[in-house]
CSV table of C-alpha atoms in Angstrom, one decimal:
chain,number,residue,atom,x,y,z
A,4,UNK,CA,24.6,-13.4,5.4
A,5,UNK,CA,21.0,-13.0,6.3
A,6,UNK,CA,19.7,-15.1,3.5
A,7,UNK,CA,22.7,-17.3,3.7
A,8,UNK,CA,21.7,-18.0,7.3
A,9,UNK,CA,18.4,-18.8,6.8
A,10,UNK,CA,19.6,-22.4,5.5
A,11,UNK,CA,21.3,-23.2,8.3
A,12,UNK,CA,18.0,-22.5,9.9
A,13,UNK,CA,16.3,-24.4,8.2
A,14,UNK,CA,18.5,-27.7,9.1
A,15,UNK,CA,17.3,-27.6,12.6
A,16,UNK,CA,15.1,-30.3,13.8
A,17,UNK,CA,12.4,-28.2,15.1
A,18,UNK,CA,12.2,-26.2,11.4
A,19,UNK,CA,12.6,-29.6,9.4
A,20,UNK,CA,9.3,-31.3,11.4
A,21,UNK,CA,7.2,-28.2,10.4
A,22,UNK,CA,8.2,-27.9,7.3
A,23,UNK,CA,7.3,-31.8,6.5
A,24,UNK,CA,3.8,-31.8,8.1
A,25,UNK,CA,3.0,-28.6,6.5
A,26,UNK,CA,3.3,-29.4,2.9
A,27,UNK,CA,0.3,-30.8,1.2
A,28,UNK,CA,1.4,-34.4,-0.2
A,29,UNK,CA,0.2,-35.9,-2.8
A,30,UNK,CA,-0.9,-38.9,-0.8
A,31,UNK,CA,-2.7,-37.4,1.9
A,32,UNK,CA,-6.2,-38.4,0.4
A,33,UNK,CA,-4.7,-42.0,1.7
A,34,UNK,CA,-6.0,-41.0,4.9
A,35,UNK,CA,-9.0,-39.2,4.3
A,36,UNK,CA,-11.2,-42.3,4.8
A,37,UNK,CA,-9.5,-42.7,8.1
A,38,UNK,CA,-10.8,-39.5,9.1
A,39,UNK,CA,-14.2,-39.5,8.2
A,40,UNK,CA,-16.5,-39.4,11.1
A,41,UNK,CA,-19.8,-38.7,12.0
A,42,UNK,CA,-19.5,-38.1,15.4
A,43,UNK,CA,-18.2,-34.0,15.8
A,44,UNK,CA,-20.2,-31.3,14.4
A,45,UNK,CA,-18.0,-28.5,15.2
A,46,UNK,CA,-15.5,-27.4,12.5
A,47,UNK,CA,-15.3,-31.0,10.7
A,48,UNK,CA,-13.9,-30.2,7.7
A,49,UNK,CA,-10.9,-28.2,9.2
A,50,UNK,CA,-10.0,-31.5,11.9
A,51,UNK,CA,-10.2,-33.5,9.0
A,52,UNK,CA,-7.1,-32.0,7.0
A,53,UNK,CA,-5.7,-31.3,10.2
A,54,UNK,CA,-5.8,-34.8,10.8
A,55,UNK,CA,-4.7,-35.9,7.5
A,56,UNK,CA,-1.9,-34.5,7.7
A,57,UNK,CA,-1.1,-35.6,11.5
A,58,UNK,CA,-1.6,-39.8,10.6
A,59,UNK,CA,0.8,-39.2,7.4
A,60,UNK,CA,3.0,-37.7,9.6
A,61,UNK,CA,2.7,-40.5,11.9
A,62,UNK,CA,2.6,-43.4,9.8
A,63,UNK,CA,5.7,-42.1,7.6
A,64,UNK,CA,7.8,-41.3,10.6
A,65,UNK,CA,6.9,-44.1,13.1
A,66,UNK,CA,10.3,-45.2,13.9
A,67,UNK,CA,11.3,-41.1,15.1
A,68,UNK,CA,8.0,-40.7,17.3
A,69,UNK,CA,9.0,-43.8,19.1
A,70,UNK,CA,12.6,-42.7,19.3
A,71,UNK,CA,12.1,-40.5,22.8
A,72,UNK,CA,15.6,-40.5,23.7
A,73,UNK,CA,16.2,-37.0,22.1
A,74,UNK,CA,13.1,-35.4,22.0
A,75,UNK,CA,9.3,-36.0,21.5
A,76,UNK,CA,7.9,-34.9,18.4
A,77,UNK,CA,4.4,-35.0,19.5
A,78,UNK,CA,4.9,-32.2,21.6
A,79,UNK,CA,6.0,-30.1,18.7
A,80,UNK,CA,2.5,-31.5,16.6
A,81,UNK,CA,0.2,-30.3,18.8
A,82,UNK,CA,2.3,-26.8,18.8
A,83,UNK,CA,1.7,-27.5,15.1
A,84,UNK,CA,-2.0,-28.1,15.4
A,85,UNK,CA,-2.5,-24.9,17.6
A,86,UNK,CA,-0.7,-23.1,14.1
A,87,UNK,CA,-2.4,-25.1,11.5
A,88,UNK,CA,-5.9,-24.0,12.8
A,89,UNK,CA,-4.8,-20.4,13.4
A,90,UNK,CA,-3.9,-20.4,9.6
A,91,UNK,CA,-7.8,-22.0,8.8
A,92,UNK,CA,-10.0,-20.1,11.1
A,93,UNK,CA,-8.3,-16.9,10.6
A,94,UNK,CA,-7.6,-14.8,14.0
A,95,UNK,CA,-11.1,-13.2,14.8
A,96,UNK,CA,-12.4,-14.7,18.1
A,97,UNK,CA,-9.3,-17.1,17.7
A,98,UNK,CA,-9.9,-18.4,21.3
A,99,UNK,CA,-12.6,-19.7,21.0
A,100,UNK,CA,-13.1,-21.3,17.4
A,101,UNK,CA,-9.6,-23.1,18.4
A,102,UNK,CA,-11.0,-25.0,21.4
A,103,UNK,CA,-13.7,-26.2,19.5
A,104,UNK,CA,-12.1,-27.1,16.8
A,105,UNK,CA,-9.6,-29.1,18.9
A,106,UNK,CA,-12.3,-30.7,20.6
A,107,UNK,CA,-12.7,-32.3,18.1
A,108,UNK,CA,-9.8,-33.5,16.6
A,109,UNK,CA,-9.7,-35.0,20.4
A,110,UNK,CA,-12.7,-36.8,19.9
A,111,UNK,CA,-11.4,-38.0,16.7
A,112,UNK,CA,-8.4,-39.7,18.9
A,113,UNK,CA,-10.3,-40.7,22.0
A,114,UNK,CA,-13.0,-42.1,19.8
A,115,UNK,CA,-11.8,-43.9,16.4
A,116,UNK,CA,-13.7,-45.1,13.6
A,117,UNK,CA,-12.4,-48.7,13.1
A,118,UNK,CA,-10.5,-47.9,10.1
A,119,UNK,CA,-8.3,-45.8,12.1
A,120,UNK,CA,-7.8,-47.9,15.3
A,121,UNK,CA,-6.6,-51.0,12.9
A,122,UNK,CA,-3.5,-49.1,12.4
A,123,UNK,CA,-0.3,-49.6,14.4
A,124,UNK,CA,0.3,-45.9,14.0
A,125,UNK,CA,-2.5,-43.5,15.3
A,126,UNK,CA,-1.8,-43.3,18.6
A,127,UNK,CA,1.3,-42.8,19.4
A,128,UNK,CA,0.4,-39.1,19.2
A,129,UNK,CA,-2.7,-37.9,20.7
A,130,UNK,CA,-4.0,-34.3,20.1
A,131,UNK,CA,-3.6,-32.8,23.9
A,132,UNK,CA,-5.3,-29.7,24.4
A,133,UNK,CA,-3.9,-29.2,27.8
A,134,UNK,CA,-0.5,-27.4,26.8
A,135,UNK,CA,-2.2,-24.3,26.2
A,136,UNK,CA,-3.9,-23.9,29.1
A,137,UNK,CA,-1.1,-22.4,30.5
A,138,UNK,CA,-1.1,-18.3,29.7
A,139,UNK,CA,2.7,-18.6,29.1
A,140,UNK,CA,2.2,-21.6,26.6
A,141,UNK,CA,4.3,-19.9,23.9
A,142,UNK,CA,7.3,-19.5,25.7
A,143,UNK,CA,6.9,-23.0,27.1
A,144,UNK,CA,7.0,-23.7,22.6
A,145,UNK,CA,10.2,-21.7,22.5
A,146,UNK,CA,11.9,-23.5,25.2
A,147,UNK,CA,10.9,-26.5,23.8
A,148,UNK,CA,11.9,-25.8,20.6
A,149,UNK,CA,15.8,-24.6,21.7
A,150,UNK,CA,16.0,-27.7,23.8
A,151,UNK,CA,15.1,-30.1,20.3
A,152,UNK,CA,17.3,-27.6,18.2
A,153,UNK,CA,20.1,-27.3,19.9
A,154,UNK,CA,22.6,-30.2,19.8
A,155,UNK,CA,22.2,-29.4,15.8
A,156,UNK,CA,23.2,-25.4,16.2
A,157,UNK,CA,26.1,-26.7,18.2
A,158,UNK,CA,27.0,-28.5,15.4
A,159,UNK,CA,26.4,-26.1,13.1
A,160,UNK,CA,28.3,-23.8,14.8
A,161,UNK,CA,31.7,-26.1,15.2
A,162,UNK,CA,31.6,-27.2,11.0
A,163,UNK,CA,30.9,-23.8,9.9
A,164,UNK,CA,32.7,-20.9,12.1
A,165,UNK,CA,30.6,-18.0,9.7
A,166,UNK,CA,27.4,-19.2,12.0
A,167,UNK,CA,29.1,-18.7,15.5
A,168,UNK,CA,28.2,-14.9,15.8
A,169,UNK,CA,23.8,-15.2,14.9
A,170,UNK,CA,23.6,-18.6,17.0
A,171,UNK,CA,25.5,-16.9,19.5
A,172,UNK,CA,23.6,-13.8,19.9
A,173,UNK,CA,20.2,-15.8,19.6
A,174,UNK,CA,20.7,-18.4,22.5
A,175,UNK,CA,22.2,-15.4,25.0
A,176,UNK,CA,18.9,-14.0,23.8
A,177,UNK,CA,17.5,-17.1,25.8
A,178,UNK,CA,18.7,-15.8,29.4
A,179,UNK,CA,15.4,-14.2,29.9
A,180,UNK,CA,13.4,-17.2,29.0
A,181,UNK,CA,15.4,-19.8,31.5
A,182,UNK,CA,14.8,-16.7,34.0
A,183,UNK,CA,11.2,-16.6,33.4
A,184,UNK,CA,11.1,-20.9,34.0
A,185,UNK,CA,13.6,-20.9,36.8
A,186,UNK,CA,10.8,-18.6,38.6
A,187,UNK,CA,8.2,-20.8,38.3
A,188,UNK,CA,9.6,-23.7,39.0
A,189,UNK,CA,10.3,-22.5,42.3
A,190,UNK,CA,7.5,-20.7,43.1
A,191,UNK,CA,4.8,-22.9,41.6
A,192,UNK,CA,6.4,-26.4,41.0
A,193,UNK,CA,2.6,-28.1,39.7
A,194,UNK,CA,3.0,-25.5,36.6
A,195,UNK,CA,6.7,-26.2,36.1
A,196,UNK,CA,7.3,-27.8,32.4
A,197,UNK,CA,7.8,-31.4,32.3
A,198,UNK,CA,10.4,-31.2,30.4
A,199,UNK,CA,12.2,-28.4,32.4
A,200,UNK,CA,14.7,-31.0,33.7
A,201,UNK,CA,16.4,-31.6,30.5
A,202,UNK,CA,16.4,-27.8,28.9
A,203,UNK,CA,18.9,-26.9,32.3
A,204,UNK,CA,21.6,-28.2,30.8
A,205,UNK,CA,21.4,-25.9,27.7
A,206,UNK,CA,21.4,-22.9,29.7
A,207,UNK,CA,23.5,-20.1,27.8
A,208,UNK,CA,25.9,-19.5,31.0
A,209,UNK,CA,26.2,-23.0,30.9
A,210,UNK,CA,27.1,-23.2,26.3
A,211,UNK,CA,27.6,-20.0,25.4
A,212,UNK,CA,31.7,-20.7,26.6
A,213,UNK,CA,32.2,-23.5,24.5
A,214,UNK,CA,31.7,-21.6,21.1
A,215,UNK,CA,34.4,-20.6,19.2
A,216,UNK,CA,33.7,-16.7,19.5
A,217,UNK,CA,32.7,-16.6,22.5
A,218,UNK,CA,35.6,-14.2,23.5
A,219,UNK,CA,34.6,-12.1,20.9
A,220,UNK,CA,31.4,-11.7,21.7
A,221,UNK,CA,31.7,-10.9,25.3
A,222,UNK,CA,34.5,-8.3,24.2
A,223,UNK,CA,32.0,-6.9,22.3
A,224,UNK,CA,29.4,-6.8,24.6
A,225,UNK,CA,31.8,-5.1,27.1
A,226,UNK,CA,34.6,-3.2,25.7
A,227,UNK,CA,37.7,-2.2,28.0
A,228,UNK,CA,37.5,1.4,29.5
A,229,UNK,CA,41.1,2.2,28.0
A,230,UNK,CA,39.6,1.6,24.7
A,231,UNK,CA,36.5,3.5,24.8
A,232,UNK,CA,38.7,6.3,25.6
A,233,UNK,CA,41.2,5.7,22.9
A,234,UNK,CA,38.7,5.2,20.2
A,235,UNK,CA,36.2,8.0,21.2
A,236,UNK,CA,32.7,8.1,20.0
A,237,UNK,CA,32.3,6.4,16.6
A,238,UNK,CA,30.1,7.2,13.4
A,239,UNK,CA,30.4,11.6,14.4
A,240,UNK,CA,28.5,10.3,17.8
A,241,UNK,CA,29.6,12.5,20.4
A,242,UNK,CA,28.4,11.0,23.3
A,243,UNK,CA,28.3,7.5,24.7
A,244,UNK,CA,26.1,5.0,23.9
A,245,UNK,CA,23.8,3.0,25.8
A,246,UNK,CA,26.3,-0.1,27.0
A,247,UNK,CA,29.7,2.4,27.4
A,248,UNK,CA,30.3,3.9,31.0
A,249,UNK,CA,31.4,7.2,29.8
A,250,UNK,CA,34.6,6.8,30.8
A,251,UNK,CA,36.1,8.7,28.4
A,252,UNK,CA,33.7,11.9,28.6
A,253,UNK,CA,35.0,12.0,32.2
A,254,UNK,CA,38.6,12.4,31.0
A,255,UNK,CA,37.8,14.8,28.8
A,256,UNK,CA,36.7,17.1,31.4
A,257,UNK,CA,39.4,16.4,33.7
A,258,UNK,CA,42.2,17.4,30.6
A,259,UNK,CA,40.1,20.3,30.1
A,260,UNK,CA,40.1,21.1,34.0
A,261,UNK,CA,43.9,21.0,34.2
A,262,UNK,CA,44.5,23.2,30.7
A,263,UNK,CA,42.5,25.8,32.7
A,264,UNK,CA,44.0,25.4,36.1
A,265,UNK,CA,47.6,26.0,34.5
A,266,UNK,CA,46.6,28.7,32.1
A,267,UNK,CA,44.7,30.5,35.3
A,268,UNK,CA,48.1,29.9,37.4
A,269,UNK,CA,50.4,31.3,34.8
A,270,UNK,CA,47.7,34.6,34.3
A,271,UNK,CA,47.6,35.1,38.4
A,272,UNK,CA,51.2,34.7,38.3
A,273,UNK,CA,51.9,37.3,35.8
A,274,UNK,CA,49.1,40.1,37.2
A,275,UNK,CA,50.2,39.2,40.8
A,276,UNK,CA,54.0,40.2,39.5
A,277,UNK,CA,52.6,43.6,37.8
A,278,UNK,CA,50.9,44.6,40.7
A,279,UNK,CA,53.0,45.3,43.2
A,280,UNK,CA,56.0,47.2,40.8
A,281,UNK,CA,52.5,49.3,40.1
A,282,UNK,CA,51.7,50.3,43.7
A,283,UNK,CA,54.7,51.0,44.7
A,284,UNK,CA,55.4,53.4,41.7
A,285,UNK,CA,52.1,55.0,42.7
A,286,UNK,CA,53.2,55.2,46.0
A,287,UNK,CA,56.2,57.0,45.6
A,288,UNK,CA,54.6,59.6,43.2
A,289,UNK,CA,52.0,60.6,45.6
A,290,UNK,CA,53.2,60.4,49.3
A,291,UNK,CA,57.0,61.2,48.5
A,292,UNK,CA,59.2,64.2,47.7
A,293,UNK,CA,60.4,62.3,44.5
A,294,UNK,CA,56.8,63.0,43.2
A,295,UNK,CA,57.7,66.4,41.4
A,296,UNK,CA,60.9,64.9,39.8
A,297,UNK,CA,58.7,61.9,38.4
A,298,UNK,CA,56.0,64.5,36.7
A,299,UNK,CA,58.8,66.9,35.3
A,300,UNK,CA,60.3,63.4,33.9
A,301,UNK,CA,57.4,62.2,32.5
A,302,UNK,CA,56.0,65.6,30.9
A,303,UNK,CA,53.3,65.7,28.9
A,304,UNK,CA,53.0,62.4,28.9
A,305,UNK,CA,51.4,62.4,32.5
A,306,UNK,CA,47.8,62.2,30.7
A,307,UNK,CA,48.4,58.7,30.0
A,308,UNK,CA,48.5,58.0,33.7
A,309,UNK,CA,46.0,60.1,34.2
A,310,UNK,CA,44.9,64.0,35.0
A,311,UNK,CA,41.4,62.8,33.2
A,312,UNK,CA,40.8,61.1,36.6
A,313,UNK,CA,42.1,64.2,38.9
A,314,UNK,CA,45.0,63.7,40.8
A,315,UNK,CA,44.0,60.3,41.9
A,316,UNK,CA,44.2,59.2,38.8
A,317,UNK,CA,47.4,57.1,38.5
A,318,UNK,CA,46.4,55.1,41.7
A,319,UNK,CA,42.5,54.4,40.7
A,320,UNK,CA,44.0,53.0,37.8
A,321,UNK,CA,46.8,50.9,39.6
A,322,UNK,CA,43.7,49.5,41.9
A,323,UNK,CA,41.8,48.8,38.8
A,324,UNK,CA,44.9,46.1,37.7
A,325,UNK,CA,44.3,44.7,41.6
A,326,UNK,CA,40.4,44.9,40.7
A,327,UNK,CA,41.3,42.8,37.7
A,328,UNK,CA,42.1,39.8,40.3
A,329,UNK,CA,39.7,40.3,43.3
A,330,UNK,CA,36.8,42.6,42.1
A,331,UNK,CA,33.8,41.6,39.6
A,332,UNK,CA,32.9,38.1,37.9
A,333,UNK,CA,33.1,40.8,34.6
A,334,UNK,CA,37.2,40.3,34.8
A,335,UNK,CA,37.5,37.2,36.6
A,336,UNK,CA,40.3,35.3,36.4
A,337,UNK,CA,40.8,32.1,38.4
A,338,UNK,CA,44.0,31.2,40.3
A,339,UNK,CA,44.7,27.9,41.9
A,340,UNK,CA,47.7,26.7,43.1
A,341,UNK,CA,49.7,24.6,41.6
C-alpha cells in the first residue's frame, strides 16, 4: 500500500506544483536572456536558473497564478526557492549563503532588465524573502500546504475508500500544528499567518467526522475496556501497552484475590473444625479419670501421640495444630470471612 499510496500523493496540488517547476525543460534557455543581468554579484549564476525556472513557471501557468480563489501559488514558489537554493549551495553555513542569494533574485524583480518587464507575466510573483523571517517558517509551509492540499485528499478519500485510513491518520497528525497557530494568533496577532483565516475551517475536529472510517479509527484509537479484557495482551505481550488503561490487569488481580480468599476460608474452616475435637481429646486424657482407660486402649501405639515429648506430649502437639492458624508467618494460612 505504501508505494501504492505514494500516487495518490503525488495528485495533490501542493506535490503537482513542485514537481512542475523542478524539472529541467527543455525550453528553459527561452528565458535565460530574460535573466541576464549585471547588476548582482552575489551567487549569479545560481539566481539565474533559479529564475529560469520561476518565469517558465509563470508564463506557462498565468491563468492559475491569477486564479486566487483557491489558493496562491506564489506562496508555495518562494517555499520552492528557499528548496531550490538549499539543493545548489549545499547546507554548510546555509543561512547565510541563502539570504544572499535571495537578495538577489529580489533585485532581479525589483529591478528588471527591459526584456523582462516587457512581459505580461513577471510579476505576478515576486521573490519575498520575508516568510522566513519567522523562526517557525516551516510549519507556517506545512500549514500552508494542507490548506492547498486538502479539498483534493477529501476527494481522494470519498472515490477511493483504500486511502481513508493514511489521510486520516496524517491530518489528525495536524492537531498539534493548528495548536501551535491557534497560540500565536492569540498571543501575538502581528505574527499570526495571513492566511490563518482560511486553514480554520480544515481543522481535523472540524473533517476528520466526515470520512468514511472515521468510526474506525477512533475505535482504534480507544478500544472499549470490556474488550481489552476479553482479548488480553496480544503478540505474547503481557502487559498493556502505552494507550490501554490496564483494565484488564486489574481484574486479573481481583479473580486471583477471590480464588485465594475462598481457598483460605475453606482451609480455616477445616483446621478451625480439627481443632477443637483435638483439645478436647487432650483434655480428657490428661485432667480426667478416663485417662488410664484411653492409654490401655491405645497401647503401644501411644508413641504416636507422643512419650518422645514427655507426658506433655499429646497436648504440645494438639497446640501445634492451633499454632498452625495463629503462630508464625512459616505456617500461615489466611482466613477471611466470607
Amino acid at each position: 500500500m505504501e508505494g501504492e499510496f505514494t500516487e495518490y500523493l503525488s495528485v495533490l496540488p501542493s506535490n503537482i506544483f513542485y514537481d512542475d517547476i523542478n524539472k529541467n525543460h527543455s525550453n528553459l534557455s527561452d528565458y535565460s536572456k530574460l535573466c541576464d543581468t549585471n547588476s548582482v554579484n552575489n551567487y549569479k549564476k545560481e539566481a539565474k536558473e533559479i529564475c529560469e525556472k520561476i518565469l517558465r513557471y509563470l508564463d506557462k501557468h498565468a491563468t492559475l497564478i491569477d486564479n486566487k480563489t483557491e489558493y496562491d501559488v506564489c506562496i508555495l514558489l518562494n517555499y520552492w526557492i528557499h528548496d531550490a537554493l538549499t539543493n545548489l549551495l549545499g547546507s554548510e553555513n546555509i543561512s547565510n549563503k541563502i539570504n544572499l542569494a535571495f537578495a538577489s533574485l529580489q533585485w532581479m524583480w525589483n529591478y528588471p532588465i527591459n526584456a523582462l518587464k516587457g512581459t505580461s507575466y513577471y510579476d505576478k510573483c515576486k521573490p519575498n524573502y520575508d516568510i522566513f523571517k519567522y523562526e517557525d517558517w516551516e510549519k507556517r509551509r506545512e500549514l500552508y500546504e494542507y490548506y492547498v492540499d486538502y479539498k483534493t485528499i477529501f476527494s481522494t478519500v470519498e472515490n477511493f475508500d483504500k486511502t481513508c485510513n493514511e489521510f486520516y491518520k496524517r491530518i489528525d497528525k495536524k492537531k498539534m500544528l493548528y495548536d501551535h497557530f491557534d497560540e500565536i494568533c492569540e498571543s501575538k496577532p502581528d505574527e499570526c499567518p495571513d492566511f490563518y483565516e482560511k486553514c480554520k475551517e480544515y481543522k481535523p475536529e472540524l473533517v476528520l467526522h466526515n470520512f468514511s472510517c472515521h468510526e474506525e479509527m477512533e475505535a482504534a484509537k480507544n478500544p472499549r475496556p470490556n474488550e481489552q479484557a476479553l482479548n488480553g495482551p496480544e503478540d505474547g505481550d503481557s502487559a498493556p501497552g502505552p494507550d490501554l488503561s490496564g483494565h484488564g490487569a486489574v481484574s486479573s488481580e481481583m479473580e486471583m484475590t477471590q480464588e485465594n480468599s475462598d481457598i483460605g476460608t475453606k482451609v480455616g474452616k477445616s483446621v478451625l473444625g480439627i481443632a477443637p475435637i483435638a483439645l478436647t481429646a487432650s483434655a480428657l486424657y490428661k485432667f480426667t479419670p478416663l485417662g488410664p482407660w484411653i492409654r490401655k486402649l491405645i497401647g503401644s501405639n501411644y508413641n504416636i501421640t507422643g512419650n518422645m515429648d514427655g507426658e506433655d506430649g499429646f497436648l504440645d502437639h494438639t497446640q501445634e495444630s492451633g499454632n498452625m492458624i495463629f503462630d508464625g508467618g512459616d505456617n500461615y494460612i489466611s482466613y477471611q470471612p466470607i
